[in-house]
């Protein structure tokens, strides 16, 4: 009788399809991972990207299968709208995680071919600076896009935002002013990566202090000073000042 009740429950076909979708997604992930790791073995960048993406891909493929199962389910099924929305949010977050890991994996795999701990390391330093800054800039863009997409899935948030912007353009001005430092640093990061006025391990005199460039992130530069102190400056400093 319990078995008959379970089989006759409105959610039973949908949950069965969802379970099959998860199994198929995990199977595709396992087979695809082995094939891609073997195919990209001679390409350090792509191999590093595939290898580093494994944990995130293990979530993305089953979530895609689940979303397809939820979309195929009857729309009048109780709670289905909330389930679809929640699964969509998880899928956006998982895809963003996958993109971040793929970017980091590709960067590390590519840069592993150019070690910086050699005597003549100018080329390696140039590539490390370029690669890391571009990777961090790309990751920032991915995270901003993912956060925006997740917010756009809430109709109430869209309507409130639209009405606020329509009734008071001041909100848009304030948001633009608040976001200006972020976008300024993103643009400065691209300029530093492409033009390379400074590189990792360069020796600089900044603000009257002598130091060596230890790290260049997506928003700031870390200088290790002669007395082992750290001087942290925004990326825009090196574009706007001599």
mmCIF file of C-alpha atoms in Angstrom:
data_model
loop_
_atom_site.group_PDB
_atom_site.id
_atom_site.type_symbol
_atom_site.label_atom_id
_atom_site.label_comp_id
_atom_site.label_asym_id
_atom_site.label_seq_id
_atom_site.Cartn_x
_atom_site.Cartn_y
_atom_site.Cartn_z
ATOM 1 C CA UNK A 1 0.000 0.000 0.000
ATOM 2 C CA UNK A 2 2.894 2.359 0.806
ATOM 3 C CA UNK A 3 4.524 1.489 -2.516
ATOM 4 C CA UNK A 4 1.260 2.185 -4.330
ATOM 5 C CA UNK A 5 0.950 5.535 -2.563
ATOM 6 C CA UNK A 6 4.496 6.488 -3.576
ATOM 7 C CA UNK A 7 3.986 5.477 -7.218
ATOM 8 C CA UNK A 8 0.697 7.369 -7.423
ATOM 9 C CA UNK A 9 2.120 10.550 -5.867
ATOM 10 C CA UNK A 10 2.149 13.523 -8.309
ATOM 11 C CA UNK A 11 5.846 14.111 -7.693
ATOM 12 C CA UNK A 12 6.910 10.504 -8.392
ATOM 13 C CA UNK A 13 7.476 10.779 -12.188
ATOM 14 C CA UNK A 14 9.309 14.089 -11.816
ATOM 15 C CA UNK A 15 11.573 12.837 -9.022
ATOM 16 C CA UNK A 16 12.316 9.669 -11.007
ATOM 17 C CA UNK A 17 13.312 11.770 -14.023
ATOM 18 C CA UNK A 18 15.416 13.996 -11.762
ATOM 19 C CA UNK A 19 17.261 11.006 -10.292
ATOM 20 C CA UNK A 20 17.978 9.667 -13.786
ATOM 21 C CA UNK A 21 19.210 13.124 -14.854
ATOM 22 C CA UNK A 22 21.638 13.271 -11.901
ATOM 23 C CA UNK A 23 23.026 9.799 -12.691
ATOM 24 C CA UNK A 24 23.434 10.693 -16.375
ATOM 25 C CA UNK A 25 25.122 13.989 -15.468
ATOM 26 C CA UNK A 26 27.606 12.297 -13.136
ATOM 27 C CA UNK A 27 28.328 9.597 -15.734
ATOM 28 C CA UNK A 28 28.935 12.169 -18.473
ATOM 29 C CA UNK A 29 31.187 14.109 -16.100
ATOM 30 C CA UNK A 30 33.279 11.045 -15.268
ATOM 31 C CA UNK A 31 33.700 9.912 -18.872
ATOM 32 C CA UNK A 32 34.231 13.429 -20.207
ATOM 33 C CA UNK A 33 36.826 14.200 -17.519
ATOM 34 C CA UNK A 34 38.895 11.122 -18.386
ATOM 35 C CA UNK A 35 38.720 11.841 -22.121
ATOM 36 C CA UNK A 36 39.564 15.537 -21.788
ATOM 37 C CA UNK A 37 42.459 14.877 -19.398
ATOM 38 C CA UNK A 38 43.938 12.425 -21.895
ATOM 39 C CA UNK A 39 43.354 14.645 -24.954
ATOM 40 C CA UNK A 40 44.845 17.762 -23.317
ATOM 41 C CA UNK A 41 47.860 16.046 -21.750
ATOM 42 C CA UNK A 42 50.292 17.759 -24.124
ATOM 43 C CA UNK A 43 48.661 21.196 -23.646
ATOM 44 C CA UNK A 44 49.518 22.491 -20.149
ATOM 45 C CA UNK A 45 47.039 25.368 -20.200
ATOM 46 C CA UNK A 46 44.015 23.324 -21.270
ATOM 47 C CA UNK A 47 45.075 20.361 -19.136
ATOM 48 C CA UNK A 48 45.302 22.596 -16.072
ATOM 49 C CA UNK A 49 41.898 24.091 -16.897
ATOM 50 C CA UNK A 50 40.246 20.656 -17.193
ATOM 51 C CA UNK A 51 41.948 19.309 -14.084
ATOM 52 C CA UNK A 52 41.104 22.348 -11.966
ATOM 53 C CA UNK A 53 37.474 22.409 -13.165
ATOM 54 C CA UNK A 54 36.629 18.904 -11.955
ATOM 55 C CA UNK A 55 34.947 19.780 -8.619
ATOM 56 C CA UNK A 56 32.747 22.465 -10.178
ATOM 57 C CA UNK A 57 31.871 20.387 -13.276
ATOM 58 C CA UNK A 58 30.727 17.593 -10.954
ATOM 59 C CA UNK A 59 27.975 19.978 -9.786
ATOM 60 C CA UNK A 60 27.201 21.793 -13.042
ATOM 61 C CA UNK A 61 26.234 18.762 -15.154
ATOM 62 C CA UNK A 62 23.781 17.215 -12.621
ATOM 63 C CA UNK A 63 22.252 20.656 -11.997
ATOM 64 C CA UNK A 64 21.710 21.094 -15.747
ATOM 65 C CA UNK A 65 20.012 17.685 -15.832
ATOM 66 C CA UNK A 66 17.851 18.608 -12.840
ATOM 67 C CA UNK A 67 16.837 21.903 -14.426
ATOM 68 C CA UNK A 68 15.768 20.041 -17.572
ATOM 69 C CA UNK A 69 13.736 17.609 -15.447
ATOM 70 C CA UNK A 70 12.048 20.462 -13.551
ATOM 71 C CA UNK A 71 11.258 22.305 -16.802
ATOM 72 C CA UNK A 72 9.664 19.176 -18.269
ATOM 73 C CA UNK A 73 7.486 18.693 -15.178
ATOM 74 C CA UNK A 74 3.878 19.955 -15.102
ATOM 75 C CA UNK A 75 3.736 23.656 -14.230
ATOM 76 C CA UNK A 76 0.825 23.129 -11.829
ATOM 77 C CA UNK A 77 2.823 20.706 -9.648
ATOM 78 C CA UNK A 78 2.807 22.046 -6.102
ATOM 79 C CA UNK A 79 6.070 23.852 -5.235
ATOM 80 C CA UNK A 80 7.555 23.411 -8.726
ATOM 81 C CA UNK A 81 8.062 27.157 -9.293
ATOM 82 C CA UNK A 82 10.152 27.468 -6.130
ATOM 83 C CA UNK A 83 12.149 24.331 -6.999
ATOM 84 C CA UNK A 84 12.933 25.651 -10.494
ATOM 85 C CA UNK A 85 14.004 29.013 -9.099
ATOM 86 C CA UNK A 86 16.227 27.493 -6.422
ATOM 87 C CA UNK A 87 17.822 25.086 -8.913
ATOM 88 C CA UNK A 88 18.418 28.004 -11.293
ATOM 89 C CA UNK A 89 20.229 29.952 -8.579
ATOM 90 C CA UNK A 90 22.390 26.925 -7.765
ATOM 91 C CA UNK A 91 23.142 26.435 -11.466
ATOM 92 C CA UNK A 92 24.252 30.066 -11.933
ATOM 93 C CA UNK A 93 26.492 29.813 -8.858
ATOM 94 C CA UNK A 94 27.951 26.496 -10.051
ATOM 95 C CA UNK A 95 28.636 27.835 -13.561
ATOM 96 C CA UNK A 96 30.372 30.878 -12.047
ATOM 97 C CA UNK A 97 32.448 28.553 -9.839
ATOM 98 C CA UNK A 98 33.299 26.461 -12.904
ATOM 99 C CA UNK A 99 34.378 29.558 -14.852
ATOM 100 C CA UNK A 100 36.558 30.797 -11.971
ATOM 101 C CA UNK A 101 38.269 27.421 -11.567
ATOM 102 C CA UNK A 102 38.726 27.119 -15.344
ATOM 103 C CA UNK A 103 40.368 30.544 -15.524
ATOM 104 C CA UNK A 104 42.673 29.784 -12.581
ATOM 105 C CA UNK A 105 43.523 26.332 -13.941
ATOM 106 C CA UNK A 106 44.338 27.618 -17.415
ATOM 107 C CA UNK A 107 46.475 30.426 -15.980
ATOM 108 C CA UNK A 108 48.463 28.167 -13.665
ATOM 109 C CA UNK A 109 48.886 25.483 -16.319
ATOM 110 C CA UNK A 110 50.077 27.955 -18.923
ATOM 111 C CA UNK A 111 52.450 29.757 -16.541
ATOM 112 C CA UNK A 112 53.957 26.459 -15.343
ATOM 113 C CA UNK A 113 55.830 26.375 -18.659
ATOM 114 C CA UNK A 114 57.619 29.610 -17.743
ATOM 115 C CA UNK A 115 59.252 29.310 -14.289
ATOM 116 C CA UNK A 116 60.277 32.640 -12.773
ATOM 117 C CA UNK A 117 63.061 31.202 -10.580
ATOM 118 C CA UNK A 118 65.661 31.187 -13.364
ATOM 119 C CA UNK A 119 68.495 33.618 -14.055
ATOM 120 C CA UNK A 120 67.056 35.235 -17.173
ATOM 121 C CA UNK A 121 63.435 35.534 -16.074
ATOM 122 C CA UNK A 122 62.327 38.729 -17.832
ATOM 123 C CA UNK A 123 60.050 36.870 -20.258
ATOM 124 C CA UNK A 124 58.635 34.722 -17.458
ATOM 125 C CA UNK A 125 57.986 37.775 -15.260
ATOM 126 C CA UNK A 126 56.223 39.494 -18.140
ATOM 127 C CA UNK A 127 53.971 36.495 -18.765
ATOM 128 C CA UNK A 128 53.275 35.946 -15.049
ATOM 129 C CA UNK A 129 52.275 39.581 -14.639
ATOM 130 C CA UNK A 130 50.109 39.534 -17.749
ATOM 131 C CA UNK A 131 48.498 36.193 -16.972
ATOM 132 C CA UNK A 132 47.666 36.815 -13.327
ATOM 133 C CA UNK A 133 46.267 40.304 -13.825
ATOM 134 C CA UNK A 134 44.126 39.238 -16.798
ATOM 135 C CA UNK A 135 42.909 36.176 -14.880
ATOM 136 C CA UNK A 136 41.872 38.244 -11.865
ATOM 137 C CA UNK A 137 40.150 40.775 -14.094
ATOM 138 C CA UNK A 138 38.245 37.983 -15.872
ATOM 139 C CA UNK A 139 37.248 36.433 -12.524
ATOM 140 C CA UNK A 140 35.936 39.800 -11.312
ATOM 141 C CA UNK A 141 33.806 40.109 -14.455
ATOM 142 C CA UNK A 142 32.477 36.540 -14.012
ATOM 143 C CA UNK A 143 31.502 37.148 -10.375
ATOM 144 C CA UNK A 144 29.788 40.457 -11.174
ATOM 145 C CA UNK A 145 27.872 38.827 -14.055
ATOM 146 C CA UNK A 146 26.831 35.873 -11.871
ATOM 147 C CA UNK A 147 25.614 38.142 -9.061
ATOM 148 C CA UNK A 148 23.644 40.224 -11.578
ATOM 149 C CA UNK A 149 22.017 37.145 -13.138
ATOM 150 C CA UNK A 150 21.047 35.787 -9.721
ATOM 151 C CA UNK A 151 19.423 39.090 -8.754
ATOM 152 C CA UNK A 152 17.557 39.226 -12.062
ATOM 153 C CA UNK A 153 15.820 35.930 -11.243
ATOM 154 C CA UNK A 154 13.844 37.732 -8.512
ATOM 155 C CA UNK A 155 10.978 39.580 -10.218
ATOM 156 C CA UNK A 156 10.345 41.676 -7.120
ATOM 157 C CA UNK A 157 13.928 42.908 -7.058
ATOM 158 C CA UNK A 158 13.746 43.816 -10.752
ATOM 159 C CA UNK A 159 10.525 45.756 -10.290
ATOM 160 C CA UNK A 160 11.739 47.603 -7.214
ATOM 161 C CA UNK A 161 14.999 48.502 -8.922
ATOM 162 C CA UNK A 162 13.246 49.663 -12.082
ATOM 163 C CA UNK A 163 10.730 51.787 -10.175
ATOM 164 C CA UNK A 164 13.444 53.344 -8.039
ATOM 165 C CA UNK A 165 15.552 54.219 -11.074
ATOM 166 C CA UNK A 166 12.522 55.537 -12.950
ATOM 167 C CA UNK A 167 11.313 57.698 -10.072
ATOM 168 C CA UNK A 168 14.687 58.887 -8.854
ATOM 169 C CA UNK A 169 17.619 58.998 -11.237
ATOM 170 C CA UNK A 170 19.767 59.920 -8.258
ATOM 171 C CA UNK A 171 19.969 56.218 -7.352
ATOM 172 C CA UNK A 172 21.686 55.500 -10.644
ATOM 173 C CA UNK A 173 24.135 58.337 -10.123
ATOM 174 C CA UNK A 174 24.998 57.105 -6.620
ATOM 175 C CA UNK A 175 25.452 53.542 -7.874
ATOM 176 C CA UNK A 176 27.667 54.763 -10.694
ATOM 177 C CA UNK A 177 29.824 56.797 -8.325
ATOM 178 C CA UNK A 178 30.074 53.854 -5.926
ATOM 179 C CA UNK A 179 31.093 51.482 -8.725
ATOM 180 C CA UNK A 180 33.607 53.888 -10.266
ATOM 181 C CA UNK A 181 36.624 52.674 -8.225
ATOM 182 C CA UNK A 182 35.825 49.057 -9.124
ATOM 183 C CA UNK A 183 35.630 49.689 -12.863
ATOM 184 C CA UNK A 184 38.597 52.049 -12.741
ATOM 185 C CA UNK A 185 40.700 49.289 -11.213
ATOM 186 C CA UNK A 186 39.440 46.755 -13.780
ATOM 187 C CA UNK A 187 40.461 49.066 -16.634
ATOM 188 C CA UNK A 188 43.767 49.855 -14.921
ATOM 189 C CA UNK A 189 44.390 46.115 -14.508
ATOM 190 C CA UNK A 190 43.934 45.578 -18.247
ATOM 191 C CA UNK A 191 46.290 48.478 -18.994
ATOM 192 C CA UNK A 192 48.927 47.085 -16.627
ATOM 193 C CA UNK A 193 48.602 43.595 -18.126
ATOM 194 C CA UNK A 194 48.856 44.742 -21.737
ATOM 195 C CA UNK A 195 51.248 47.719 -21.556
ATOM 196 C CA UNK A 196 53.176 46.387 -18.524
ATOM 197 C CA UNK A 197 54.684 49.568 -17.099
ATOM 198 C CA UNK A 198 55.477 47.398 -14.050
ATOM 199 C CA UNK A 199 56.046 43.661 -13.645
ATOM 200 C CA UNK A 200 56.256 41.214 -10.773
ATOM 201 C CA UNK A 201 59.702 41.382 -9.135
ATOM 202 C CA UNK A 202 60.445 44.874 -10.532
ATOM 203 C CA UNK A 203 62.214 47.307 -8.184
ATOM 204 C CA UNK A 204 60.336 50.608 -7.740
ATOM 205 C CA UNK A 205 60.584 53.826 -5.767
ATOM 206 C CA UNK A 206 57.047 54.780 -4.753
ATOM 207 C CA UNK A 207 55.963 57.477 -2.291
ATOM 208 C CA UNK A 208 59.601 57.868 -1.313
ATOM 209 C CA UNK A 209 59.934 54.165 -0.479
ATOM 210 C CA UNK A 210 62.157 51.587 -2.214
ATOM 211 C CA UNK A 211 60.560 48.200 -2.776
ATOM 212 C CA UNK A 212 60.075 45.184 -4.995
ATOM 213 C CA UNK A 213 56.757 44.271 -6.664
ATOM 214 C CA UNK A 214 55.632 41.150 -4.800
ATOM 215 C CA UNK A 215 52.077 40.717 -6.091
ATOM 216 C CA UNK A 216 49.676 42.302 -8.567
ATOM 217 C CA UNK A 217 46.030 41.480 -7.826
ATOM 218 C CA UNK A 218 42.866 42.575 -9.596
ATOM 219 C CA UNK A 219 42.605 45.725 -7.475
ATOM 220 C CA UNK A 220 45.971 46.552 -5.886
ATOM 221 C CA UNK A 221 49.742 46.107 -6.045
ATOM 222 C CA UNK A 222 51.803 44.850 -3.098
ATOM 223 C CA UNK A 223 55.338 46.227 -2.742
ATOM 224 C CA UNK A 224 57.758 44.517 -0.354
ATOM 225 C CA UNK A 225 59.851 47.374 1.032
ATOM 226 C CA UNK A 226 63.525 47.224 1.931
ATOM 227 C CA UNK A 227 62.735 46.814 5.654
ATOM 228 C CA UNK A 228 60.242 43.957 5.036
ATOM 229 C CA UNK A 229 57.178 46.196 5.358
ATOM 230 C CA UNK A 230 54.420 46.009 2.735
ATOM 231 C CA UNK A 231 53.135 48.994 0.799
ATOM 232 C CA UNK A 232 49.740 48.365 -0.827
ATOM 233 C CA UNK A 233 48.585 50.704 -3.580
ATOM 234 C CA UNK A 234 45.568 50.595 -5.945
ATOM 235 C CA UNK A 235 46.180 49.700 -9.582
ATOM 236 C CA UNK A 236 45.031 53.146 -10.689
ATOM 237 C CA UNK A 237 47.996 54.677 -8.821
ATOM 238 C CA UNK A 238 50.426 53.250 -11.379
ATOM 239 C CA UNK A 239 48.386 54.530 -14.334
ATOM 240 C CA UNK A 240 47.731 58.046 -13.020
ATOM 241 C CA UNK A 241 51.038 58.874 -11.282
ATOM 242 C CA UNK A 242 54.657 58.833 -12.452
#
